[in-house]
Amino acid sequence: MSGFPILSVMLAVPAVAAIACLFAGDKGARWIALAATFVDLALGILLWSDFQMGAGAPQWQFVEHVPLFDMGTAQFAWALGIDGYALMLIVLSVFLMPICIGASWEAIQKRVPEYMSAFLLTEVLMIGTFAAQDLFLFYIFFEGGLIPMFLIIGIWGGQNRIYASYKFFLYTLLGSLLMLVAMIAMVLMTGTTSIPALMAYDFPPQMQTWLWLAFFASFAVKMPMWPVHTWLPDAHVQAPTAGSVILAGVLLKLGGYGFLRFSLPMFPEASAQLMWLVFALSCVAVVYTSLVALVQSDMKKLIAYSSVAHMAIVTMGLFAFNPQGIEGAMMVMLGHGLVSGALFLCVGVIYDRLHTREISRYGGLAINMPRYAVLFLLFTMASVGLPGTSNFVGEFLGLAGVYRVSTITALIGTTGIILGAAYMLYLFRRVVWGDLTRDDVKAMPDLSLREIALLVPIAAAVLWMGVYPESFLAPMRADTARLVARLERAAPAGDSKPTPGHPAAAPAHGEAHGAAPAHGGAH
Amino acid sequence: MSPILAIVFLPLIAAIVGGFSNKSFGTAFPKIVTTGALLIACALSWPIFIGFLNGTSEATVVPVLHWLTSGTMSFAWELRVDALTAVMLVVVTSVSALVHIYSWGYMSEDPDQPRFFAYLSLFTFAMLMLVTANNLVQMFFGWEGVGLASYLLIGFWFRKPSAQAAAIKAFVVNRVGDLGFMLGIFGTFLVFGTVSIPEILAAAPNMAGSTIGFLGARFDTMTVLCLLLFVGAMGKSAQLGLHTWLPDAMEGPTPVSALIHAATMVTAGVFMVCRMSPMFEMSPVAMGVVTFVGAATCFFAATVGTTQTDIKRVIAYSTCSQLGYMFFAAGVGAYGAAMFHLFTHAFFKALLFLGAGSVIHAMHHEQDMRFYGGLRKHIPVTFWTMMAGTLAITGVGIPGIFGFDAIGFAGFHSKDAIIEASWAAGVPSAFWVGVFVALLTSFYSWRVVFLTFYGKPRWAGSEHIQHAVHDAHGHGHDSPDTHGHGSEHANAPAQEDSGHHAPSATHALHDHAPEGTAGYHPHESPIVMLIPLLVLTIGAIAAGFVFHGFFIEPEAGERFWKGSLFFNEHLMHAMHEVPMGVKLSATIAMLLGLGISWYTYVVKPGLATATAEHIRPLYTFLLNKWYFDELYNFLFVRPAFAIGRLLWKAGDENTIDRFGPNGLANVVRVGSIGAVKLQSGYLYTYAFIMLIGLTAALTWVIAG
């Protein structure tokens, strides 16, 4: 595979298809989009299977480097290459893409070629973000990824779509400008735009703080972290189903990926120094957005708020500075990408039938839509982090990592499992349980074959990640080890600091129980 | 292939096959698959248990699949079989197999039988994963898996709002406990660097004197870890404070109550404490807390049990109380006795629940004991089996005095062992609570028997019976269950209807509804329901005297447990040498309770009402279950919704959005650029700014 520029091909296929769609009819555009996303899925699987793991495997694989033009000492280059983190996020993206196209198959009837084109462009930019190894190339993909999303919300969205995309835009703009300034400063200082080189560069601690804050402004909005999360519920509510799927599934992961790629390895001291800020905002987010999710009457808003709470576990885990925290955060990102995507699809299924997201309009779907009920239950349980599903692995590892540095943060983060169960089961109760009382609800047919084909692969992946997460953790292991090693000099000690105990006097039973009231002293 | 693989995974396969089987196969196919799988699992479990009884088996661990590795944390799916697991294996598979069989009769009217049997088997799988866990994370998997099955089965009749609420409550309250369990696992990993149970237990004895930081203060390490884990146990085993879900869980079909909410799942907390007993032994404080919580629950639940009128709720509170016994046994260090009571309780409590189900079946879904009475002759098999269960739970037997060996029903051996152990361990407070609760247990258990089977029929006041009699005109009185409760339940045949008589003080004071049969003829349950009752009757009679040697006798116990739990031989010796007064105390308490119950409900039937009127405040307090639900509603449920609404409206909309994006928009509008223009141009603005920014950046860099 050495000579084959697989990453560039993965970018080119949807890019070419995006242009082709514009010249096709509605039906042709659908099929072109589906074919292109399937080709990318196949390439993604190839990427995964060819990815080298274990001792001696290079950190950056499938590397491509074409210098574009010189900028003094630095060089702007078409530089691509992935490590384990990028690999898993690319696999997530290419996995969700055909599902998004399938979800839009019937729901989108106006301007189909443009819509498909926008989606394919999103795919290009997402893969590009994860694969870019040049700072400015990354910036273009990272910020550009939002343009097709604006279009998707602004053109194919709901009634209040203009307000939603405006909010989305305003938040993102501020963060992206600060990030750009920081990037320029970094290039001026180091004379390179190569991300791998920057990841190994030791910035002076004072400067790290400023750079960290500038990047934080951008990533925190993308996550989104409290209190810059309010664009997300509106964006989700207004976006078409597939737009929500890709927004929750992949675009929300850009922030986490940014922390992992930039903030932590490039600014270890600043990360340690500002860990309290991340923990504090994350703690607020878990409790705050979970409680807000509890009182939502709009299904999409509820799931959107739950996303903010889940993403808070990601930020906590990333800043735990240990393998469990970081890998847990990655697993939450992957798991949440699947599960929230699936939940938005589930909302889309019934929205397509009744054209309302109002929870109280539904009820009793278990009776006339049993297949739907089973799948919705599975994704609900995955969302609350039931062991055996993807989200448990992530939340468990992430919070275990957090516990090692801050017990109070872990405690508050873990309350998310209680609140999460409350709002998700309350949602499930109102939508799926109860009696069928309304005629229009009674008339809703169960899942079609197309809908089953969209949901079942996600269900299988969710269970796979829960039962055998090794497939997903193994590619990231070496990267985590490198990252943890790099962070070691700044890693906080944690608040537990257990002291060693006294070795037991006698190995077996019968010690210390000379007299019958062995536990008398305790009471 | 190791039989344990078949025992654990057959129920899972059966659940999947049965649950997803095509409707056109009919209901028989999933029933046969699930019941068959459980019978095989049960048949394979007993030889394992017998192997440990006669000392030929050794602890084994069967690997299944690696689970995950992250840094130094690594664990696998694996099945551990030792004596402690073997006890749970026979309990779980036997009761589950019997409940499957029973459900053929009990659920025969329900259109959703495949779903029901699939859930039952799924539950069994999760429970087996829990008891065979060799690491804490797999235990947590089983822990949450049984929670899921419990949620699904409580909410099985999902059309009923009360069942929906009860299901959510069960899951969420359990999650509060799980919070503790999860933090306990995190802490354990931090301290021991592993989640493998044998490795943790091997390292635990070296932890004396270790301290750890937790939430900003320093505590004894083992105390913190044990108490965190114990919070998990409290949730699953419905201990005081986290018990509120268990009585409501009676919304589920009665076979579910017997299997999950009596015999198996709710005992998982006790099992966990016993499994981790070498850890708990390192923390006297944690042991003290376990004893206190156990004793407090034991007392609390028994007091409430004396006043409830719903037959299932009485038995539910009785379960809660018996779990309290198990915990305080563990708390004083008598883990063998705790497991022994768990073992015997599984049989007699499953029996009592299934018996209650048989009564409910006979009484056309009426669950209120005020409308029972005089059923002894109508449903004799149910009566005699319930009698055996009651003799077992109240602990009827002849204490081992005057040189004779003690002999009695199952609960006699196990409960007396707990009471004697608490005395021998030097915890007289727990001892006195145990004795007093033995009296209460006897009182409320006999109250059930007397109100149900003795006296004159009081059926006429029951809506269910009236429906039945009314319906019977149409299609003969041979099948009173055929058509639900009349028209308003037409879609949901055979649903139970607890909770429709809300316990209001005034209503409940009439312990005696008007007498009369209303022309109704109760029928004994079909044979498939009676067989499990009869099998469990054998357990309720014999499980105590057959097995007590292995569980609690000093030498035999040490040989049986083989270190699978912390077996305190000295305590077990001391337990057998307690003064005669101590040995007799539980029996005396039991006889007193029986006497009071007999006098109140049989000899002078009006006395209960009069007494309740006399001590009205106390009676109301108990009838309302110490007002825990009201308190939690006030403290947690309503504030959660209120704060959620406040944060949403006042936080997100009126603060963040107002001063954030909307505020900016207003500024822009004031600046006369015009919101419309901005909104239509946002995309181009954005792209423009991005490109300008990038160009500027590149220029700057190049120039620099």
mmCIF file of C-alpha atoms in Angstrom, chain A residues 122-419:
data_model
loop_
_atom_site.group_PDB
_atom_site.id
_atom_site.type_symbol
_atom_site.label_atom_id
_atom_site.label_comp_id
_atom_site.label_asym_id
_atom_site.label_seq_id
_atom_site.Cartn_x
_atom_site.Cartn_y
_atom_site.Cartn_z
ATOM 1 C CA THR A 122 -18.928 17.754 4.650
ATOM 2 C CA GLU A 123 -17.400 14.316 4.370
ATOM 3 C CA VAL A 124 -14.373 15.699 2.541
ATOM 4 C CA LEU A 125 -13.821 18.338 5.148
ATOM 5 C CA MET A 126 -14.283 15.984 8.076
ATOM 6 C CA ILE A 127 -11.817 13.428 6.777
ATOM 7 C CA GLY A 128 -9.480 16.279 5.900
ATOM 8 C CA THR A 129 -9.625 17.662 9.431
ATOM 9 C CA PHE A 130 -8.643 14.330 10.929
ATOM 10 C CA ALA A 131 -5.973 13.602 8.334
ATOM 11 C CA ALA A 132 -4.342 17.027 8.026
ATOM 12 C CA GLN A 133 -0.768 17.305 9.205
ATOM 13 C CA ASP A 134 -0.264 20.898 8.238
ATOM 14 C CA LEU A 135 -1.506 23.563 10.590
ATOM 15 C CA PHE A 136 -3.145 25.726 7.955
ATOM 16 C CA LEU A 137 -4.488 22.791 6.049
ATOM 17 C CA PHE A 138 -6.094 21.717 9.294
ATOM 18 C CA TYR A 139 -7.516 25.179 9.788
ATOM 19 C CA ILE A 140 -9.123 25.189 6.345
ATOM 20 C CA PHE A 141 -10.725 21.805 6.822
ATOM 21 C CA PHE A 142 -11.669 22.490 10.435
ATOM 22 C CA GLU A 143 -13.413 25.785 9.804
ATOM 23 C CA GLY A 144 -14.553 24.971 6.321
ATOM 24 C CA GLY A 145 -16.397 21.921 7.624
ATOM 25 C CA LEU A 146 -18.985 24.224 9.040
ATOM 26 C CA ILE A 147 -19.891 25.873 5.747
ATOM 27 C CA PRO A 148 -21.833 22.933 4.290
ATOM 28 C CA MET A 149 -23.385 22.472 7.734
ATOM 29 C CA PHE A 150 -24.635 26.070 7.654
ATOM 30 C CA LEU A 151 -26.127 25.359 4.276
ATOM 31 C CA ILE A 152 -27.742 22.135 5.409
ATOM 32 C CA ILE A 153 -29.371 23.848 8.377
ATOM 33 C CA GLY A 154 -30.093 27.101 6.600
ATOM 34 C CA ILE A 155 -31.686 25.626 3.473
ATOM 35 C CA TRP A 156 -33.131 22.275 4.479
ATOM 36 C CA GLY A 157 -33.768 23.101 8.121
ATOM 37 C CA GLY A 158 -36.953 23.738 10.087
ATOM 38 C CA GLN A 159 -38.916 26.923 10.577
ATOM 39 C CA ASN A 160 -36.462 28.805 12.708
ATOM 40 C CA ARG A 161 -33.432 27.745 10.723
ATOM 41 C CA ILE A 162 -32.029 31.225 10.136
ATOM 42 C CA TYR A 163 -31.785 31.982 13.833
ATOM 43 C CA ALA A 164 -30.182 28.604 14.482
ATOM 44 C CA SER A 165 -27.523 28.935 11.837
ATOM 45 C CA TYR A 166 -26.853 32.503 12.849
ATOM 46 C CA LYS A 167 -26.199 31.408 16.415
ATOM 47 C CA PHE A 168 -24.036 28.563 15.199
ATOM 48 C CA PHE A 169 -22.072 31.005 13.107
ATOM 49 C CA LEU A 170 -21.610 33.634 15.784
ATOM 50 C CA TYR A 171 -20.260 31.242 18.375
ATOM 51 C CA THR A 172 -17.941 29.529 15.955
ATOM 52 C CA LEU A 173 -16.562 32.680 14.457
ATOM 53 C CA LEU A 174 -15.226 34.098 17.681
ATOM 54 C CA GLY A 175 -13.423 30.909 18.584
ATOM 55 C CA SER A 176 -11.993 30.352 15.141
ATOM 56 C CA LEU A 177 -10.481 33.821 14.930
ATOM 57 C CA LEU A 178 -8.694 33.405 18.232
ATOM 58 C CA MET A 179 -7.417 30.028 17.112
ATOM 59 C CA LEU A 180 -6.100 31.500 13.903
ATOM 60 C CA VAL A 181 -4.191 34.160 15.785
ATOM 61 C CA ALA A 182 -2.699 31.488 17.986
ATOM 62 C CA MET A 183 -1.705 29.416 14.981
ATOM 63 C CA ILE A 184 0.065 32.356 13.400
ATOM 64 C CA ALA A 185 1.948 33.005 16.599
ATOM 65 C CA MET A 186 2.996 29.375 16.750
ATOM 66 C CA VAL A 187 4.260 29.351 13.185
ATOM 67 C CA LEU A 188 6.162 32.566 13.700
ATOM 68 C CA MET A 189 7.823 31.171 16.750
ATOM 69 C CA THR A 190 8.696 27.710 15.514
ATOM 70 C CA GLY A 191 9.052 28.263 11.803
ATOM 71 C CA THR A 192 7.034 25.197 10.929
ATOM 72 C CA THR A 193 3.449 24.396 10.072
ATOM 73 C CA SER A 194 3.892 20.671 10.579
ATOM 74 C CA ILE A 195 1.559 19.397 13.275
ATOM 75 C CA PRO A 196 3.787 16.426 14.241
ATOM 76 C CA ALA A 197 6.703 18.814 14.664
ATOM 77 C CA LEU A 198 4.623 21.200 16.746
ATOM 78 C CA MET A 199 3.440 18.331 18.911
ATOM 79 C CA ALA A 200 7.041 17.759 19.944
ATOM 80 C CA TYR A 201 7.918 21.433 20.376
ATOM 81 C CA ASP A 202 8.224 22.780 23.891
ATOM 82 C CA PHE A 203 6.645 26.211 24.059
ATOM 83 C CA PRO A 204 7.577 28.407 26.990
ATOM 84 C CA PRO A 205 4.984 27.907 29.733
ATOM 85 C CA GLN A 206 3.929 31.544 29.771
ATOM 86 C CA MET A 207 3.136 31.479 26.074
ATOM 87 C CA GLN A 208 1.483 28.083 26.380
ATOM 88 C CA THR A 209 -1.207 29.586 28.573
ATOM 89 C CA TRP A 210 -2.192 32.174 25.962
ATOM 90 C CA LEU A 211 -2.074 29.702 23.117
ATOM 91 C CA TRP A 212 -4.024 27.183 25.143
ATOM 92 C CA LEU A 213 -6.735 29.728 25.881
ATOM 93 C CA ALA A 214 -6.999 30.727 22.234
ATOM 94 C CA PHE A 215 -7.409 27.133 21.112
ATOM 95 C CA PHE A 216 -9.753 26.527 24.000
ATOM 96 C CA ALA A 217 -12.045 29.282 22.725
ATOM 97 C CA SER A 218 -12.474 27.402 19.479
ATOM 98 C CA PHE A 219 -12.634 23.841 20.793
ATOM 99 C CA ALA A 220 -14.931 24.654 23.698
ATOM 100 C CA VAL A 221 -17.504 26.010 21.260
ATOM 101 C CA LYS A 222 -17.192 22.976 19.015
ATOM 102 C CA MET A 223 -17.496 20.475 21.890
ATOM 103 C CA PRO A 224 -19.707 22.297 23.004
ATOM 104 C CA MET A 225 -18.839 23.052 26.611
ATOM 105 C CA TRP A 226 -20.987 24.974 29.022
ATOM 106 C CA PRO A 227 -21.667 27.951 28.773
ATOM 107 C CA VAL A 228 -21.071 28.170 25.013
ATOM 108 C CA HIS A 229 -23.400 25.281 24.278
ATOM 109 C CA THR A 230 -26.628 27.080 23.473
ATOM 110 C CA TRP A 231 -26.107 26.959 19.719
ATOM 111 C CA LEU A 232 -26.325 23.166 19.763
ATOM 112 C CA PRO A 233 -29.968 22.609 20.785
ATOM 113 C CA ASP A 234 -31.136 25.153 18.217
ATOM 114 C CA ALA A 235 -28.912 23.771 15.489
ATOM 115 C CA HIS A 236 -30.146 20.235 16.127
ATOM 116 C CA VAL A 237 -33.772 21.193 16.322
ATOM 117 C CA GLN A 238 -33.625 22.999 13.007
ATOM 118 C CA ALA A 239 -31.324 20.623 11.152
ATOM 119 C CA PRO A 240 -32.783 17.855 9.002
ATOM 120 C CA THR A 241 -32.350 14.367 10.474
ATOM 121 C CA ALA A 242 -29.161 13.520 8.626
ATOM 122 C CA GLY A 243 -27.740 16.902 9.506
ATOM 123 C CA SER A 244 -28.301 16.162 13.184
ATOM 124 C CA VAL A 245 -26.711 12.765 12.782
ATOM 125 C CA ILE A 246 -23.535 14.198 11.309
ATOM 126 C CA LEU A 247 -23.532 17.145 13.681
ATOM 127 C CA ALA A 248 -23.799 14.943 16.759
ATOM 128 C CA GLY A 249 -21.894 12.067 15.272
ATOM 129 C CA VAL A 250 -18.813 13.761 13.895
ATOM 130 C CA LEU A 251 -18.789 17.547 14.132
ATOM 131 C CA LEU A 252 -19.071 17.479 17.924
ATOM 132 C CA LYS A 253 -15.933 15.353 17.942
ATOM 133 C CA LEU A 254 -13.848 18.053 16.291
ATOM 134 C CA GLY A 255 -13.452 19.885 19.581
ATOM 135 C CA GLY A 256 -12.354 16.784 21.428
ATOM 136 C CA TYR A 257 -9.997 15.901 18.623
ATOM 137 C CA GLY A 258 -8.573 19.411 18.808
ATOM 138 C CA PHE A 259 -7.845 19.079 22.517
ATOM 139 C CA LEU A 260 -6.186 15.756 21.858
ATOM 140 C CA ARG A 261 -4.164 16.924 18.884
ATOM 141 C CA PHE A 262 -3.231 20.447 19.978
ATOM 142 C CA SER A 263 -3.954 21.491 23.545
ATOM 143 C CA LEU A 264 -2.604 18.447 25.351
ATOM 144 C CA PRO A 265 0.556 17.531 23.417
ATOM 145 C CA MET A 266 1.544 21.076 22.455
ATOM 146 C CA PHE A 267 0.796 22.788 25.758
ATOM 147 C CA PRO A 268 1.208 20.223 28.553
ATOM 148 C CA GLU A 269 2.028 22.758 31.263
ATOM 149 C CA ALA A 270 -0.855 25.019 30.350
ATOM 150 C CA SER A 271 -3.185 22.013 30.229
ATOM 151 C CA ALA A 272 -2.194 21.037 33.734
ATOM 152 C CA GLN A 273 -2.426 24.602 34.911
ATOM 153 C CA LEU A 274 -5.918 25.129 33.479
ATOM 154 C CA MET A 275 -7.197 21.651 34.223
ATOM 155 C CA TRP A 276 -9.352 23.127 36.972
ATOM 156 C CA LEU A 277 -11.170 25.254 34.412
ATOM 157 C CA VAL A 278 -11.980 22.282 32.211
ATOM 158 C CA PHE A 279 -13.075 20.212 35.189
ATOM 159 C CA ALA A 280 -15.227 23.005 36.577
ATOM 160 C CA LEU A 281 -16.989 23.702 33.283
ATOM 161 C CA SER A 282 -17.443 19.989 32.682
ATOM 162 C CA CYS A 283 -18.925 19.439 36.128
ATOM 163 C CA VAL A 284 -21.378 22.261 35.621
ATOM 164 C CA ALA A 285 -22.249 20.900 32.200
ATOM 165 C CA VAL A 286 -23.003 17.385 33.436
ATOM 166 C CA VAL A 287 -25.456 18.500 36.088
ATOM 167 C CA TYR A 288 -26.832 21.586 34.377
ATOM 168 C CA THR A 289 -27.550 20.183 30.941
ATOM 169 C CA SER A 290 -28.830 16.894 32.340
ATOM 170 C CA LEU A 291 -31.385 18.757 34.413
ATOM 171 C CA VAL A 292 -32.329 20.880 31.428
ATOM 172 C CA ALA A 293 -32.674 17.730 29.334
ATOM 173 C CA LEU A 294 -35.114 16.396 31.903
ATOM 174 C CA VAL A 295 -37.648 19.150 31.274
ATOM 175 C CA GLN A 296 -37.517 19.272 27.479
ATOM 176 C CA SER A 297 -40.678 18.641 25.539
ATOM 177 C CA ASP A 298 -38.910 18.526 22.174
ATOM 178 C CA MET A 299 -37.189 15.235 21.429
ATOM 179 C CA LYS A 300 -34.296 16.705 19.514
ATOM 180 C CA LYS A 301 -33.608 19.312 22.138
ATOM 181 C CA LEU A 302 -33.550 16.643 24.790
ATOM 182 C CA ILE A 303 -30.979 14.595 22.914
ATOM 183 C CA ALA A 304 -28.998 17.730 22.100
ATOM 184 C CA TYR A 305 -28.744 18.667 25.766
ATOM 185 C CA SER A 306 -27.790 15.105 26.608
ATOM 186 C CA SER A 307 -24.966 15.445 24.083
ATOM 187 C CA VAL A 308 -23.562 18.386 25.997
ATOM 188 C CA ALA A 309 -23.569 16.297 29.161
ATOM 189 C CA HIS A 310 -21.837 13.402 27.401
ATOM 190 C CA MET A 311 -19.236 15.673 25.877
ATOM 191 C CA ALA A 312 -18.453 16.949 29.357
ATOM 192 C CA ILE A 313 -17.277 13.435 30.230
ATOM 193 C CA VAL A 314 -14.990 13.659 27.191
ATOM 194 C CA THR A 315 -13.378 16.905 28.312
ATOM 195 C CA MET A 316 -12.982 15.602 31.839
ATOM 196 C CA GLY A 317 -11.382 12.412 30.624
ATOM 197 C CA LEU A 318 -9.006 14.151 28.246
ATOM 198 C CA PHE A 319 -7.657 16.343 31.013
ATOM 199 C CA ALA A 320 -7.158 13.448 33.412
ATOM 200 C CA PHE A 321 -3.636 13.024 32.010
ATOM 201 C CA ASN A 322 -3.741 9.242 32.207
ATOM 202 C CA PRO A 323 -4.444 6.436 29.715
ATOM 203 C CA GLN A 324 -7.868 5.562 31.110
ATOM 204 C CA GLY A 325 -9.053 9.128 30.935
ATOM 205 C CA ILE A 326 -7.811 9.762 27.424
ATOM 206 C CA GLU A 327 -8.882 6.452 25.937
ATOM 207 C CA GLY A 328 -12.169 6.711 27.793
ATOM 208 C CA ALA A 329 -12.719 10.132 26.268
ATOM 209 C CA MET A 330 -12.017 8.739 22.811
ATOM 210 C CA MET A 331 -14.406 5.859 23.425
ATOM 211 C CA VAL A 332 -17.119 8.254 24.588
ATOM 212 C CA MET A 333 -16.595 10.252 21.399
ATOM 213 C CA LEU A 334 -16.902 7.152 19.241
ATOM 214 C CA GLY A 335 -19.761 5.695 21.258
ATOM 215 C CA HIS A 336 -21.635 8.952 21.448
ATOM 216 C CA GLY A 337 -21.118 9.438 17.733
ATOM 217 C CA LEU A 338 -22.915 6.187 17.087
ATOM 218 C CA VAL A 339 -25.561 6.398 19.770
ATOM 219 C CA SER A 340 -26.614 10.004 19.447
ATOM 220 C CA GLY A 341 -26.574 9.584 15.691
ATOM 221 C CA ALA A 342 -28.865 6.608 16.077
ATOM 222 C CA LEU A 343 -31.112 8.476 18.489
ATOM 223 C CA PHE A 344 -31.505 11.330 16.019
ATOM 224 C CA LEU A 345 -32.342 8.762 13.371
ATOM 225 C CA CYS A 346 -34.941 7.320 15.723
ATOM 226 C CA VAL A 347 -36.425 10.779 16.133
ATOM 227 C CA GLY A 348 -36.316 11.205 12.372
ATOM 228 C CA VAL A 349 -38.210 7.967 11.831
ATOM 229 C CA ILE A 350 -41.223 9.145 13.767
ATOM 230 C CA TYR A 351 -40.846 12.753 12.652
ATOM 231 C CA ASP A 352 -41.185 11.564 9.075
ATOM 232 C CA ARG A 353 -44.491 9.939 10.007
ATOM 233 C CA LEU A 354 -46.093 12.575 12.220
ATOM 234 C CA HIS A 355 -44.082 15.736 11.460
ATOM 235 C CA THR A 356 -43.701 16.794 15.041
ATOM 236 C CA ARG A 357 -40.930 16.489 17.571
ATOM 237 C CA GLU A 358 -43.296 17.168 20.460
ATOM 238 C CA ILE A 359 -42.830 14.285 22.888
ATOM 239 C CA SER A 360 -46.358 14.486 24.233
ATOM 240 C CA ARG A 361 -47.825 13.830 20.787
ATOM 241 C CA TYR A 362 -46.506 10.280 20.889
ATOM 242 C CA GLY A 363 -47.028 7.324 23.218
ATOM 243 C CA GLY A 364 -47.703 3.631 22.908
ATOM 244 C CA LEU A 365 -45.378 3.063 19.975
ATOM 245 C CA ALA A 366 -44.379 -0.288 21.450
ATOM 246 C CA ILE A 367 -47.778 -1.511 20.321
ATOM 247 C CA ASN A 368 -47.752 -0.599 16.659
ATOM 248 C CA MET A 369 -43.994 -0.213 16.134
ATOM 249 C CA PRO A 370 -42.399 -3.085 18.064
ATOM 250 C CA ARG A 371 -39.235 -3.212 15.948
ATOM 251 C CA TYR A 372 -38.758 0.481 16.422
ATOM 252 C CA ALA A 373 -39.303 0.057 20.164
ATOM 253 C CA VAL A 374 -36.598 -2.587 20.421
ATOM 254 C CA LEU A 375 -33.998 -0.517 18.599
ATOM 255 C CA PHE A 376 -34.937 2.671 20.395
ATOM 256 C CA LEU A 377 -34.605 0.816 23.689
ATOM 257 C CA LEU A 378 -31.155 -0.428 22.728
ATOM 258 C CA PHE A 379 -29.952 3.064 21.883
ATOM 259 C CA THR A 380 -31.579 4.498 24.984
ATOM 260 C CA MET A 381 -29.753 1.963 27.111
ATOM 261 C CA ALA A 382 -26.514 2.669 25.280
ATOM 262 C CA SER A 383 -27.034 6.354 25.900
ATOM 263 C CA VAL A 384 -27.397 5.789 29.645
ATOM 264 C CA GLY A 385 -24.175 3.800 29.541
ATOM 265 C CA LEU A 386 -25.402 0.305 30.186
ATOM 266 C CA PRO A 387 -22.451 -2.105 30.328
ATOM 267 C CA GLY A 388 -22.228 -4.153 27.168
ATOM 268 C CA THR A 389 -22.751 -1.067 25.038
ATOM 269 C CA SER A 390 -20.219 1.364 23.604
ATOM 270 C CA ASN A 391 -20.930 4.261 25.922
ATOM 271 C CA PHE A 392 -20.291 2.281 29.074
ATOM 272 C CA VAL A 393 -16.749 1.493 28.043
ATOM 273 C CA GLY A 394 -16.021 5.154 27.413
ATOM 274 C CA GLU A 395 -17.731 6.552 30.470
ATOM 275 C CA PHE A 396 -16.259 3.906 32.725
ATOM 276 C CA LEU A 397 -12.702 4.386 31.521
ATOM 277 C CA GLY A 398 -13.018 8.139 31.349
ATOM 278 C CA LEU A 399 -14.402 8.525 34.838
ATOM 279 C CA ALA A 400 -11.933 5.973 36.215
ATOM 280 C CA GLY A 401 -9.207 8.183 34.793
ATOM 281 C CA VAL A 402 -10.761 11.308 36.247
ATOM 282 C CA TYR A 403 -11.040 9.656 39.660
ATOM 283 C CA ARG A 404 -7.273 9.276 39.687
ATOM 284 C CA VAL A 405 -6.786 13.025 39.555
ATOM 285 C CA SER A 406 -9.880 14.421 41.208
ATOM 286 C CA THR A 407 -12.394 12.464 43.251
ATOM 287 C CA ILE A 408 -14.862 15.327 43.436
ATOM 288 C CA THR A 409 -14.879 15.743 39.659
ATOM 289 C CA ALA A 410 -15.368 12.014 39.253
ATOM 290 C CA LEU A 411 -18.230 12.089 41.738
ATOM 291 C CA ILE A 412 -20.012 14.895 39.938
ATOM 292 C CA GLY A 413 -19.280 13.353 36.547
ATOM 293 C CA THR A 414 -20.719 10.058 37.721
ATOM 294 C CA THR A 415 -23.970 11.718 38.783
ATOM 295 C CA GLY A 416 -24.469 11.931 35.032
ATOM 296 C CA ILE A 417 -25.338 8.230 35.040
ATOM 297 C CA ILE A 418 -28.243 8.882 37.398
ATOM 298 C CA LEU A 419 -29.535 11.967 35.632
#
